[in-house]
Coordinates of C-alpha atoms in Angstrom, one line a residue:
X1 CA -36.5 27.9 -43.4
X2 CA -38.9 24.6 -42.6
X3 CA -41.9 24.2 -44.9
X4 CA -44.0 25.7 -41.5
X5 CA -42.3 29.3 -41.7
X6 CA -45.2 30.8 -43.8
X7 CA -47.6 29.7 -41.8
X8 CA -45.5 30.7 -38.3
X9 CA -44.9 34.1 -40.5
X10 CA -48.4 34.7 -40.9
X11 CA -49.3 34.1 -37.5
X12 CA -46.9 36.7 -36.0
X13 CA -47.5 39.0 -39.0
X14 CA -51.1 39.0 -37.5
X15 CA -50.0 39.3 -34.0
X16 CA -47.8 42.0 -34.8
X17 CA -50.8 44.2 -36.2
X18 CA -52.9 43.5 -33.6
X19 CA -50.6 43.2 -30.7
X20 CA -51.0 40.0 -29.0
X21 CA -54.3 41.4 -27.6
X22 CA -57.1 38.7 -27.2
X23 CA -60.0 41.3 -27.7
X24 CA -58.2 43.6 -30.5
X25 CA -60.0 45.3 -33.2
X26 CA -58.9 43.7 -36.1
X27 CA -61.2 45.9 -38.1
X28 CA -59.5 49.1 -36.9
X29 CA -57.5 50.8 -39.8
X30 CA -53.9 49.8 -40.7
X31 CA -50.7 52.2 -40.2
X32 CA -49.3 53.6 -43.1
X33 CA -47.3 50.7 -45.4
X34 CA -43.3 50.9 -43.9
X35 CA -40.8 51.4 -47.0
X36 CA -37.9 49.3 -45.2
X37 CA -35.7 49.2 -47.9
X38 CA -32.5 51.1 -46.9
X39 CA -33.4 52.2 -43.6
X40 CA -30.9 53.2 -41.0
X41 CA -30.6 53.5 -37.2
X42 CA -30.8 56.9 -37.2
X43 CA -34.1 57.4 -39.8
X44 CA -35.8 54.5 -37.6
X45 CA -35.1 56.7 -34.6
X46 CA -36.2 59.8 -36.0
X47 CA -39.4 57.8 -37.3
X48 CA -40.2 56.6 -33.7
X49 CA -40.1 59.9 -31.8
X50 CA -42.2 62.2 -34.8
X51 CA -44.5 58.9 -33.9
X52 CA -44.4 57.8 -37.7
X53 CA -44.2 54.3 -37.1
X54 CA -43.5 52.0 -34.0
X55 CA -40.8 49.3 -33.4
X56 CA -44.1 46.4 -33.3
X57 CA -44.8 48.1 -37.2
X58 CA -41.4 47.8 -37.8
X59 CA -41.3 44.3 -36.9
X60 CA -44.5 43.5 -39.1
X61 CA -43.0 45.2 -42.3
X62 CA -39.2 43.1 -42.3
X63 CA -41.2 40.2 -41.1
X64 CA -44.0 41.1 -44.3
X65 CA -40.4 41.4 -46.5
X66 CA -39.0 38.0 -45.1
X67 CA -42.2 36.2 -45.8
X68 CA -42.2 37.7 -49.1
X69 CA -38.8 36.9 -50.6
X70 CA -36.6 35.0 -48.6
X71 CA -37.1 31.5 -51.0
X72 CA -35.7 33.6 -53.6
X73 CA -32.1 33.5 -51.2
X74 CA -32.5 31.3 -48.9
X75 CA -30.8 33.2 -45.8
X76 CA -33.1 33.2 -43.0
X77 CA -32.8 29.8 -40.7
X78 CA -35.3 30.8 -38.0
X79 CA -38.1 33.5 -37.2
X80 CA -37.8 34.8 -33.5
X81 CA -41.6 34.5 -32.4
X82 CA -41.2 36.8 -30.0
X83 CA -40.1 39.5 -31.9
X84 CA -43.6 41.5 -31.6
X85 CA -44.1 41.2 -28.3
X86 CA -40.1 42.4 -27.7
X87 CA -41.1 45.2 -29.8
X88 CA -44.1 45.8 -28.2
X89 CA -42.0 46.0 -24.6
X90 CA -40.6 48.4 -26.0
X91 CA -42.9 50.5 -27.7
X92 CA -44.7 50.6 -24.2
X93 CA -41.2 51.8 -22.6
X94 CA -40.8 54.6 -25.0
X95 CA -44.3 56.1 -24.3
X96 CA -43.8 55.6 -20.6
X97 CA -40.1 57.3 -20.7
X98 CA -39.2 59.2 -24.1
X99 CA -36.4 58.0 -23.8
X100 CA -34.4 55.7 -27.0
X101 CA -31.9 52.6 -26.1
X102 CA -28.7 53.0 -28.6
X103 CA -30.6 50.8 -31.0
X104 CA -34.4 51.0 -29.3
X105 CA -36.6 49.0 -31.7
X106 CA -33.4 48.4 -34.1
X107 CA -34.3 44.6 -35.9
X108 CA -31.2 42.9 -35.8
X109 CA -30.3 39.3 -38.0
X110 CA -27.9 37.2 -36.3
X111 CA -26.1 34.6 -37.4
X112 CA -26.6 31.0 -36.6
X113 CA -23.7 30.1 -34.6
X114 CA -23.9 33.0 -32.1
X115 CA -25.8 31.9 -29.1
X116 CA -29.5 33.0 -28.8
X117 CA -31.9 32.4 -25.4
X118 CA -34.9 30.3 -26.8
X119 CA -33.8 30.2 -30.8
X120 CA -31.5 27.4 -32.0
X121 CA -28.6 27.9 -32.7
X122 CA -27.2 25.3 -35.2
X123 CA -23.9 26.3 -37.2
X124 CA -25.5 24.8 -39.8
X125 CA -25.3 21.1 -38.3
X126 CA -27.7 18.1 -38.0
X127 CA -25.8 17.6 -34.5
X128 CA -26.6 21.2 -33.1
X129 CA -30.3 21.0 -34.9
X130 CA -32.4 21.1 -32.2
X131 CA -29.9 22.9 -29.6
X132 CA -31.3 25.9 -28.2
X133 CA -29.4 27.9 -25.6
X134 CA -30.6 28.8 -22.4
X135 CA -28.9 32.1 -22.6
X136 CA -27.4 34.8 -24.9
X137 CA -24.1 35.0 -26.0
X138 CA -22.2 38.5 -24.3
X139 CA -22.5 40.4 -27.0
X140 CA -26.0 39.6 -27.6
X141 CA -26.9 40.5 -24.0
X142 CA -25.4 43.9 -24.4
X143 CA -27.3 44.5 -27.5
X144 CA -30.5 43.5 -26.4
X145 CA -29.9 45.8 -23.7
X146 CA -29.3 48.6 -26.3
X147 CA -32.8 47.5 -27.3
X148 CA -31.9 45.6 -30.4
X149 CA -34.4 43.0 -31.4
X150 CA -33.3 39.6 -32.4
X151 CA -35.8 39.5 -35.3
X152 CA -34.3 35.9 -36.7
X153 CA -31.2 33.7 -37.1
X154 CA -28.9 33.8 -40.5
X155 CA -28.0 30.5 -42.6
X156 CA -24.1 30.0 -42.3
X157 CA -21.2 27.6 -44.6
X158 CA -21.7 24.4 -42.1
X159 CA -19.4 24.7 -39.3
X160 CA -18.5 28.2 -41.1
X161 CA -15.7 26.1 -42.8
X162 CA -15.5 28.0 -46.1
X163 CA -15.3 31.5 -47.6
X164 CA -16.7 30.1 -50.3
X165 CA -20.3 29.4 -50.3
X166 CA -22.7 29.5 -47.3
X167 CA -24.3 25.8 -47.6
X168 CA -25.7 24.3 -44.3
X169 CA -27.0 20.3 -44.0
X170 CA -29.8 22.3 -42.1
X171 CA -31.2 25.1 -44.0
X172 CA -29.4 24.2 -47.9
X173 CA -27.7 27.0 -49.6
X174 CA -27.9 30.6 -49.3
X175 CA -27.9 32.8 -52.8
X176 CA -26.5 35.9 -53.8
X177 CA -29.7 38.7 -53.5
X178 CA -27.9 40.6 -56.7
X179 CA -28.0 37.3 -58.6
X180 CA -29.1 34.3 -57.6
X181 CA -27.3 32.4 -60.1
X182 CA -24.1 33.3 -57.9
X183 CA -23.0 33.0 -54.6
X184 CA -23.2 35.7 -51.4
X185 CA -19.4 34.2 -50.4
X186 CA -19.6 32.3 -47.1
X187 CA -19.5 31.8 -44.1
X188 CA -21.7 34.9 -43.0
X189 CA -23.4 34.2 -46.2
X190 CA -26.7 34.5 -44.7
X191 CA -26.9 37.6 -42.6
X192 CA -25.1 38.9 -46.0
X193 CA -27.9 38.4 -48.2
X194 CA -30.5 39.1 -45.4
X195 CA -29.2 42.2 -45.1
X196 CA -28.5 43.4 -48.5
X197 CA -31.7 42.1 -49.2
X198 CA -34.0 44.4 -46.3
X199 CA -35.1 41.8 -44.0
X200 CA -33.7 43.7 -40.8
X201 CA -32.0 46.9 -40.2
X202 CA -28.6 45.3 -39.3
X203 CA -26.7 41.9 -39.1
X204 CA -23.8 40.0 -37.1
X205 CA -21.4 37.8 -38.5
X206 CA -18.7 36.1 -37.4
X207 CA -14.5 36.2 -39.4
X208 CA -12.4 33.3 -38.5
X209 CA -10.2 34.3 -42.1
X210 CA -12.8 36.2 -44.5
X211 CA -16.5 35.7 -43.2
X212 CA -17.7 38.9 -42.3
X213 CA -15.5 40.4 -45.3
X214 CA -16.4 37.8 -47.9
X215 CA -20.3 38.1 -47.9
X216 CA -20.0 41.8 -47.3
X217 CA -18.0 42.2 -50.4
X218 CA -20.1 39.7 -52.4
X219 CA -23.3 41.7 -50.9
X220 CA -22.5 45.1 -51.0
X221 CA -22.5 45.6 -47.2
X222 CA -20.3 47.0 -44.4
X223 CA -18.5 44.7 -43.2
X224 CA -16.4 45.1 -39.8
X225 CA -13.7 42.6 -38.6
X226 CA -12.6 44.4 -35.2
X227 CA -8.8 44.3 -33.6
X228 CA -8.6 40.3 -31.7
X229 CA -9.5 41.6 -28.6
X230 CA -11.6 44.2 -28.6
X231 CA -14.9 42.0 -28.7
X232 CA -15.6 39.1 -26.8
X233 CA -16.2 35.8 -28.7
X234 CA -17.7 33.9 -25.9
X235 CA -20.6 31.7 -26.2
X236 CA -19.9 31.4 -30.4
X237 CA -19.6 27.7 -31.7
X238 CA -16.1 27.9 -32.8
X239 CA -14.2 27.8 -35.7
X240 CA -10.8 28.5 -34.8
X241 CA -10.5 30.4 -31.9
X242 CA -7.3 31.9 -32.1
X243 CA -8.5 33.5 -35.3
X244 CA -12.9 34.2 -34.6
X245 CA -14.0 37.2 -34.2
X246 CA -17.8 38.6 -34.4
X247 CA -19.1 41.9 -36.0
X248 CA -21.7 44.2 -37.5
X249 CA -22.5 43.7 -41.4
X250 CA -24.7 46.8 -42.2
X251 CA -25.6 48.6 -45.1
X252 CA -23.8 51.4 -44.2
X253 CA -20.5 52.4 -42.0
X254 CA -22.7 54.9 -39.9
X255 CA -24.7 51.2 -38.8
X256 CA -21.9 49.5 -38.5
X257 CA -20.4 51.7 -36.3
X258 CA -23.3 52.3 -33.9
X259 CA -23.6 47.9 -33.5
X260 CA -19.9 48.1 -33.1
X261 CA -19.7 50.4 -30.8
X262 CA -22.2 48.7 -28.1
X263 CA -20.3 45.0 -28.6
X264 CA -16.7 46.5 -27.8
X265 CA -15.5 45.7 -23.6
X266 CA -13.9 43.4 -21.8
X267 CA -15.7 39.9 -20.9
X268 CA -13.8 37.9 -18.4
X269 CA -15.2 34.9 -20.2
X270 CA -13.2 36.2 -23.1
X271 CA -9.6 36.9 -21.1
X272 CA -8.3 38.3 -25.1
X273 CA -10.2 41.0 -24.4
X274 CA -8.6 42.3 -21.6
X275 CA -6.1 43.6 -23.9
X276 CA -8.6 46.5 -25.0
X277 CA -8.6 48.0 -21.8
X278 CA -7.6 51.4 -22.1
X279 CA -7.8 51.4 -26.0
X280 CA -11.8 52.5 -26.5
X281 CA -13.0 55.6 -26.9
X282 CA -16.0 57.2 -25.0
X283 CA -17.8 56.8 -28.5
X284 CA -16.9 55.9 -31.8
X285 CA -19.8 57.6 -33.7
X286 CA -17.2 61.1 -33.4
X287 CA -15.3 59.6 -36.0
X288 CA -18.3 59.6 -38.6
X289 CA -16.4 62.3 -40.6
X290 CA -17.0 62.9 -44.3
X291 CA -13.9 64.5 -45.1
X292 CA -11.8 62.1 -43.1
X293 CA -9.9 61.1 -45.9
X294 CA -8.4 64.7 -46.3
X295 CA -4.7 64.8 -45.8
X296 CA -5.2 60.5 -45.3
X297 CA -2.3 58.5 -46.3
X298 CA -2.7 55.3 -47.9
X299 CA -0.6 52.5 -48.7
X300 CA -1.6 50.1 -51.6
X301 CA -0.5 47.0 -51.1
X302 CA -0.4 45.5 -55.0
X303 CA 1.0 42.1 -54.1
X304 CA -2.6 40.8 -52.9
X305 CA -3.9 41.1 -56.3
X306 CA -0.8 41.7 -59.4
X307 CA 1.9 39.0 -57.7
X308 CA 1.2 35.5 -57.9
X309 CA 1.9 33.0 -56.3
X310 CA 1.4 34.8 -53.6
X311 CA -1.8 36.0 -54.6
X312 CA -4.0 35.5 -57.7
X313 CA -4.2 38.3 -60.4
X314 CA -7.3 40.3 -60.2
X315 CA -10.4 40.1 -62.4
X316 CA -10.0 43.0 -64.8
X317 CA -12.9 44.5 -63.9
X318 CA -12.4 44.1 -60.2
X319 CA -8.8 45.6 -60.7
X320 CA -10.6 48.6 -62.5
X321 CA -13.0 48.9 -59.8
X322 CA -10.0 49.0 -57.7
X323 CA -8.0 51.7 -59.7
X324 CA -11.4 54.5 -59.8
X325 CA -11.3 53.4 -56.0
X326 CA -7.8 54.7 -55.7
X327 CA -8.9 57.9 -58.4
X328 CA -11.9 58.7 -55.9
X329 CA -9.8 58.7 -52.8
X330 CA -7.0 61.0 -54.3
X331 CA -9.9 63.4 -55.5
X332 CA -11.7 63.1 -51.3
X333 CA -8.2 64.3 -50.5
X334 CA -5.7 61.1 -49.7
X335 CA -2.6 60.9 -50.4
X336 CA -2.2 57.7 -51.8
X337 CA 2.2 55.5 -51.7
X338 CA 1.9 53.4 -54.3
X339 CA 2.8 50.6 -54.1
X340 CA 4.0 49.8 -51.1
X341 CA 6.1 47.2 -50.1
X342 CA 6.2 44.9 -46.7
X343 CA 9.6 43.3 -46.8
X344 CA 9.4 39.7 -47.1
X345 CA 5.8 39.9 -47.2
X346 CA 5.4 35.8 -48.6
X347 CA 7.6 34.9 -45.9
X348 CA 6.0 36.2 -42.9
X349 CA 2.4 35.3 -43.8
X350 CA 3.6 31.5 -43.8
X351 CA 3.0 29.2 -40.6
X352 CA 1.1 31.7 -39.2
X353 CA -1.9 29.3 -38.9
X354 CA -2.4 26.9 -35.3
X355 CA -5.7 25.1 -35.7
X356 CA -7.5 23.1 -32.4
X357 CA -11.1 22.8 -34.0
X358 CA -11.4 19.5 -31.9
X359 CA -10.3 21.1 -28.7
X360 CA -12.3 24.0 -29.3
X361 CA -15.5 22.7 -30.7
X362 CA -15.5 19.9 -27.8
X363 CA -15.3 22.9 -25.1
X364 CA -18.1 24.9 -26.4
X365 CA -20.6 21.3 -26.8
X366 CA -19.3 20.6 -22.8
X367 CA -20.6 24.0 -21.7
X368 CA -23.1 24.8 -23.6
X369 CA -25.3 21.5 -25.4
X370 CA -24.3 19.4 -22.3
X371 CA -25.8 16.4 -24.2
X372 CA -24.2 12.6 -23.6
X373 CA -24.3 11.8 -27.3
X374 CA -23.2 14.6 -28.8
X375 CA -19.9 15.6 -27.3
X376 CA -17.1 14.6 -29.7
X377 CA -15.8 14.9 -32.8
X378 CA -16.6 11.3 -33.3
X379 CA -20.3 12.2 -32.4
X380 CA -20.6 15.0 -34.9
X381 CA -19.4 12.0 -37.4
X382 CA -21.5 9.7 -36.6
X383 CA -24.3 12.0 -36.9
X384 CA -23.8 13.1 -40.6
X385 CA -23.8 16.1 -42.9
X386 CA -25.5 16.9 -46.1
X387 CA -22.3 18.4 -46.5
X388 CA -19.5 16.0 -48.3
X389 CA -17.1 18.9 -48.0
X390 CA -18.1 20.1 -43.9
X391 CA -18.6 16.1 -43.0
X392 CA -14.3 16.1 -45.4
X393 CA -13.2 18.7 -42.9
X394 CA -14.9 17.1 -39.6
X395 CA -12.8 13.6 -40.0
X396 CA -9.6 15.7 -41.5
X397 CA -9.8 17.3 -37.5
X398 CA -10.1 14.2 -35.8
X399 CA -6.6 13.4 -35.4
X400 CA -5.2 17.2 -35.3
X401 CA -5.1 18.5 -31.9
X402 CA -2.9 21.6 -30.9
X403 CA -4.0 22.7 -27.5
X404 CA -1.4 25.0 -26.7
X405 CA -1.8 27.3 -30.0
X406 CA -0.5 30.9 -29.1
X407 CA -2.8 33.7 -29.9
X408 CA -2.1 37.4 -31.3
X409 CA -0.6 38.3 -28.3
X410 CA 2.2 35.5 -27.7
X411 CA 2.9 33.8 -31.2
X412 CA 6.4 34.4 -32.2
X413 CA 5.5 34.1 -36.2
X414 CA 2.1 36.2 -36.3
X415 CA 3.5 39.2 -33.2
X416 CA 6.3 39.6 -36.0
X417 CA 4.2 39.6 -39.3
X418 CA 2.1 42.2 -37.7
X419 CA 5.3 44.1 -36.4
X420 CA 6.7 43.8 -39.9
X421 CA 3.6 45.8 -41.4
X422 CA 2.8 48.2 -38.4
X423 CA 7.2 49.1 -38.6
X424 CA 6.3 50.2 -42.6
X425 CA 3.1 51.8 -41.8
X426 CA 5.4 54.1 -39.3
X427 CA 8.1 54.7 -41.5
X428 CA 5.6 56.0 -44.7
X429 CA 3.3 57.5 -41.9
X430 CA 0.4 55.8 -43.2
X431 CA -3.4 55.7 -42.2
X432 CA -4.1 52.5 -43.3
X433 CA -3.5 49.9 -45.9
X434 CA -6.1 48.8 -49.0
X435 CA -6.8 46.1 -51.5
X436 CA -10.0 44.2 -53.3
X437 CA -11.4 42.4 -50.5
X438 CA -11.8 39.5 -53.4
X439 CA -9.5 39.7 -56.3
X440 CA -12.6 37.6 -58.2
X441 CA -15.8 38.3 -59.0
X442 CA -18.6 35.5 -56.9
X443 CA -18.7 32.2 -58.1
X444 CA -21.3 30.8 -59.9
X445 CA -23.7 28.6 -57.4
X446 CA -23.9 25.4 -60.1
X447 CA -19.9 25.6 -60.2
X448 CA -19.5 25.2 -57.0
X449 CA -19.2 20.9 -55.7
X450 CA -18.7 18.9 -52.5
X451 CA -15.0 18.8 -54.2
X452 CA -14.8 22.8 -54.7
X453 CA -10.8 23.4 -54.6
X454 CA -9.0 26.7 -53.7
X455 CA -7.5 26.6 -57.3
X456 CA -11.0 26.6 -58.4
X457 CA -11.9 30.3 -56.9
X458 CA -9.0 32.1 -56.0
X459 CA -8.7 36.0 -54.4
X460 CA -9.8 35.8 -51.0
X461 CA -7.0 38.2 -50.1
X462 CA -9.2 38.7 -46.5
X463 CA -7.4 35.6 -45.0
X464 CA -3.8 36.9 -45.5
X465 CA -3.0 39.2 -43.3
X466 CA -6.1 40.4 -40.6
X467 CA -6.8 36.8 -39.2
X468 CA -3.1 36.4 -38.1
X469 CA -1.9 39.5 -37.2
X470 CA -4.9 40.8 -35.2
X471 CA -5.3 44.1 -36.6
X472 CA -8.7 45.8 -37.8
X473 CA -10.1 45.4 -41.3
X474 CA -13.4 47.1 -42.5
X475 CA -14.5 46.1 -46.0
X476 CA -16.9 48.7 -48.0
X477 CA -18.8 48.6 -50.9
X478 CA -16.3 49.7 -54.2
X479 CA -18.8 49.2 -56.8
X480 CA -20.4 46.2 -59.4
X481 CA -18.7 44.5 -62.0
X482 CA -21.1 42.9 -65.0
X483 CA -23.9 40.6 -64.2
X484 CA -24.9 43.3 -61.3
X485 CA -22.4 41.4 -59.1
X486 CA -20.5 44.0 -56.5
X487 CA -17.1 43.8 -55.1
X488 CA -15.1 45.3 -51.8
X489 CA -12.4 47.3 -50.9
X490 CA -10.7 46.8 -47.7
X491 CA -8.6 48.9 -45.2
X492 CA -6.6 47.6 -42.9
X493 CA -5.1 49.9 -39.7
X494 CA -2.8 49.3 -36.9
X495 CA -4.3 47.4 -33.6
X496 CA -6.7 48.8 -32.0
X497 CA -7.0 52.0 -34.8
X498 CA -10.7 51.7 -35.5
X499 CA -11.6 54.9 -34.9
X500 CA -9.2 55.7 -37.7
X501 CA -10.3 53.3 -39.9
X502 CA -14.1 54.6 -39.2
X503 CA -13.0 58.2 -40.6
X504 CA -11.3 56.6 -43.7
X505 CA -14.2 54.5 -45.0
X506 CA -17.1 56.8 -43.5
X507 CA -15.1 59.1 -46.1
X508 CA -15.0 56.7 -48.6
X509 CA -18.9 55.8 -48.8
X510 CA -20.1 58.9 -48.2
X511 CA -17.8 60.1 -51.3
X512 CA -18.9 57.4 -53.8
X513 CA -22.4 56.4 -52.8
X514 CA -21.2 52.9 -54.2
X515 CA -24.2 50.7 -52.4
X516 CA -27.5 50.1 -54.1
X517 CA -30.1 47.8 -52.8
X518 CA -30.7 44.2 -55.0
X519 CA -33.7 44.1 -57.0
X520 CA -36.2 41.1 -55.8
X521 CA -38.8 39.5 -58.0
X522 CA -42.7 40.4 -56.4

C-alpha cells in the first residue's frame, strides 16, 4: 500500500460507520465490535438475517483489521473505496427483499492481475501502474452479481513469474502472516497472506504451475486449481495461457466451494471453456460430505517427494506431516495403494511445457490498456522493474514466440501424460491421487535474491503434473512444521472430478481440524 492508505483507510472507516450520510449522527452509539477472525460464508449469513451485524459493519471491521496489520505482511496493493457504499446497496436490498445473493455482503480480496472496474489492476508492474479497467473480468461480474464485495486488490510475484516469493516493483514484498521472517510462496502470495491473516472472508488467485497451491500451502488456506476449462480466464493479465487458471483461496473447503461454484460456466471469450458443458453439477455444495473419505481410494504417488531427480526428497518434517496425513485418512475410512506407480512417470512430464508470454501478454495490453506506449515487450523493457529477476524473465521472452502452442485438449505430449495417469487411476479404481503440495518448508525472506535459483528451493511438486495435464487439484491444510510454518497436501482427480475431490478434502479438514489462524502483533 502507498504511504496515503491510512489516511484513505480512515476516511472510509468513518464512512462506513456513518454511512456516507451528510447529516449522520456520528454521536449515535456504535454496533457491537465484529470478531472477523475465522469467519465463514455461512456464519456471515446467518449473522445478517438474526440482524447481528450488517455487510456496511462487516466492511468497517476487515477494513479496521487491514488498517491495523497489513505493514506487518505487506499483501494488500489497493483499498476499494467503494466498498461501504457497495455494502450499503446491499444492506438496503436485504431489508427491501429478505432475500441473500450466494455470497450477499461476502468481502472478497482479489488478486492484482484479475481485472477490476475502477481499481488498478497492475500484475505487480511499473508499466500496468496506473491501468485501471473499465470493466470486470467474467468471473468477477458473476461474483459481484452473487453479491460479493471487492473489498481490495492482493500484491502478486511481478508478472506472477515465480512460485517462489510474491515481490512486486509496485507494492515490494509480501510476508508470511505465520512468520514474517519467511515467505507466503508466490505468485498468489498476497491474497494468501490476506486471507490467512482476516482481512476479507475469501480470496482469488490465479495457478499458471503452483500459484494458487503454493501460497495456500505456505498459508494454511484452501486452495482450488479447477479442471482447464471449467472457469473462464478472460480479462486476466497472462502468464501462460495454455496453463492460467483462476480460483478461490479460502480458509476452509466449505468457502472455497461456495466461490467455486458461482465462477464455473462457459464464456465465449474463453472458447476452453466450452469443454465443461455438460460436466457441472446443479450445485457443488452436495458434495460437502464429512465422511466422504469412507470407502475412498487413494493412490500415493511417492516419486514427487522420495525419487530424485525427478523430485527433491522431502523435508523430514514435511514427510512426517505427510505420513500422519496418510494415518488420519486410513482412520476417516480410505483405503489408501501405496505407492503407486505411473509408468514412465519422468518421461511423460518432459516437453510438456509451450510458452507465448510475448503473444499472450501483447493481446491482453491491445484489448485491454489500449495505450500507444505501452504495447510491447520492448515497452514493458524500457519501462523498468524493481525486479532484477521479473525485468531477467521479460528480455529472456523477447525473442521466444510460439503462437500455435496446443492446449489440454489437442497437445499430443500433455493429452497422453494425463491419459497415462487417468488409465492407472482406472485400473486401481482410485479416487484421487496425493502428495506435499511443497516437499520444503517456506524459504526464508533474506535468502531469497534477484539471482534465487530452482536448486536453491526445491519441492514445488504443484507444477508437475496439474498445469499440463488439465486435471483438478485442491490443496488443504496438513499441519505446521517448526517455526509455526504450515504445509499442504494435495489431491489430484480425473478431469472434470471436482465434485469428488470436494468430498475427499471436505473429509479431510473436517477430520483433522489442521488450520489455525496466525497470530499478529497489536
Amino acid at each position: 500500500m502507498t504511504k496515503k492508505t491510512p489516511l484513505i483507510l480512515a476516511v472510509i472507516l468513518l464512512l462506513s460507520v456513518v454511512g456516507f450520510r451528510p447529516n449522520a449522527d456520528v454521536t449515535a452509539p456504535k454496533a457491537a465490535p465484529i470478531n472477523v477472525e475465522e469467519l465463514t460464508i455461512a456464519q456471515i449469513h446467518a449473522a445478517y438475517r438474526k440482524g447481528a451485524f450488517t455487510s456496511q459493519q462487516l466492511v468497517a471491521a476487515y477494513l479496521e483489521r487491514i488498517n491495523q496489520f497489513n505493514t506487518q505482511v505487506n499483501a494488500i496493493s489497493t483499498i476499494n473505496p467503494q466498498a461501504s457504499a457497495i455494502a450499503k446497496a446491499l444492506d438496503e436490498e436485504y431489508k427491501r427483499t429478505k432475500v441473500l445473493r450466494p455470497l450477499h455482503g461476502i468481502p472478497i480480496i482479489v488478486k492484482d492481475n484479475i481485472n477490476t472496474k475502477g481499481l488498478a489492476t497492475t500484475a505487480g508492474a511499473l508499466a500496468l501502474k496506473d491501468f485501471v479497467p473499465d470493466a470486470d473480468a467474467f468471473i468477477i461480474d458473476k461474483l459481484v452479481k452473487a453479491g460479493a464485495i471487492i473489498i481490495a486488490k492482493s500484491n502478486m510475484a511481478e508478472w506472477a513469474f515465480t512460485p517462489w516469493h510474491s515481490f512486486s516493483s509496485t507494492h515490494g514484498a509480501t510476508l508470511n502472516p505465520y512468520n514474517p521472517e519467511y515467505v507466503p510462496a508466490g505468485s498468489s502470495g498476497g491474497t494468501g497472506a490476506s486471507v490467512a491473516s482476516n482481512f476479507a472472508t475469501v480470496g482469488l488467485g490465479t495457478d499458471t504451475g503452483n500459484s494458487i497451491r503454493g501460497p495456500a500451502s505456505h498459508c494454511s488456506l484452501v486452495g482450488f486449481r479447477t479442471t482447464l476449462g471449467l472457469i473462464s480466464r478472460a480479462d486476466i493479465v497472462p502468464l501462460n495461457f495454455r496453463n492460467d487458471v483462476v480460483g478461490p483461496m479460502c480458509r476452509s473447503v466449505e468457502d472455497a466451494t461456495r466461490v467455486m461454484e458461482i465462477m464455473v460456466g462457459y464464456d465465449p471469450n474463453d472458447p476452453i471453456t466450452n469443454y465443461s458443458e455438460g460436466k457441472i453439477p446443479k450445485n457443488y455444495t452436495q458434495f460437502l460430505q464429512k465422511n466422504g473419505l469412507k470407502g475412498a481410494r487413494i493412490g500415493v504417488l511417492r516419486e514427487l517427494c522420495e525419487n530424485p531427480p525427478t523430485s527433491s526428497v522431502a523435508d523430514p518434517e514435511v514427510k512426517a506431516l505427510f505420513e500422519k496425513a496418510i494415518s488420519d485418512m486410513k482412520a476417516l475410512g480410505a483405503v489408501i495403494v501405496d505407492p503407486l506407480t505411473v509408468a514412465d512417470f519422468s518421461n511423460l512430464r518432459k516437453d510438456v511445457v509451450c510458452f507465448d508470454f510475448r503473444g499472450d501478454l501483447e493481446a491482453y495490453l491491445a484489448k485491454y490498456v489500449k495505450n500507444d506506449t505501452i504495447k510491447t515487450l520492448e515497452d514493458i523493457v524500457r519501462i523498468g522493474s524493481k525486479s532484477k529477476s521479473a525485468e531477467a524473465r521479460v528480455i529472456a521472452n523477447l525473442t521466444v514466440r510460439n503462437p500455435n502452442c496446443p492446449d489440454v485438449y489437442t497437445s499430443p505430449r500433455r493429452i497422453a501424460f494425463r491419459k497415462a495417469i487417468e488409465d492407472k487411476m482406472d485400473e486401481l479404481k482410485l479416487d484421487a491421487i496425493i502428495y506435499p503440495t511443497w516437499n520444503n518448508k517456506p524459504a526464508k525472506i533474506n535468502s531469497y535474491n534477484e539471482e534465487l535459483k530452482r536448486v536453491d528451493y526445491f519441492g514445488d511438486n504443484s507444477q508437475i503434473i496439474a498445469p499440463h495435464t488439465g486435471q483438478p487439484a485442491f490443496t488443504v491444510p496438513m499441519g505446521f512444521t517448526s517455526g509455526n510454518l504450515p504445509a499442504g497436501l494435495q489431491f489430484l482427480g480425473r478431469m472434470y472430478a471436482e465434485p469428488t475431490l470436494i468430498k475427499l478434502v471436505y473429509s479431510y479438514e473436517q477430520g483433522t481440524k489442521h488450520r489455525v489462524p496466525p497470530t499478529l502483533k497489536k
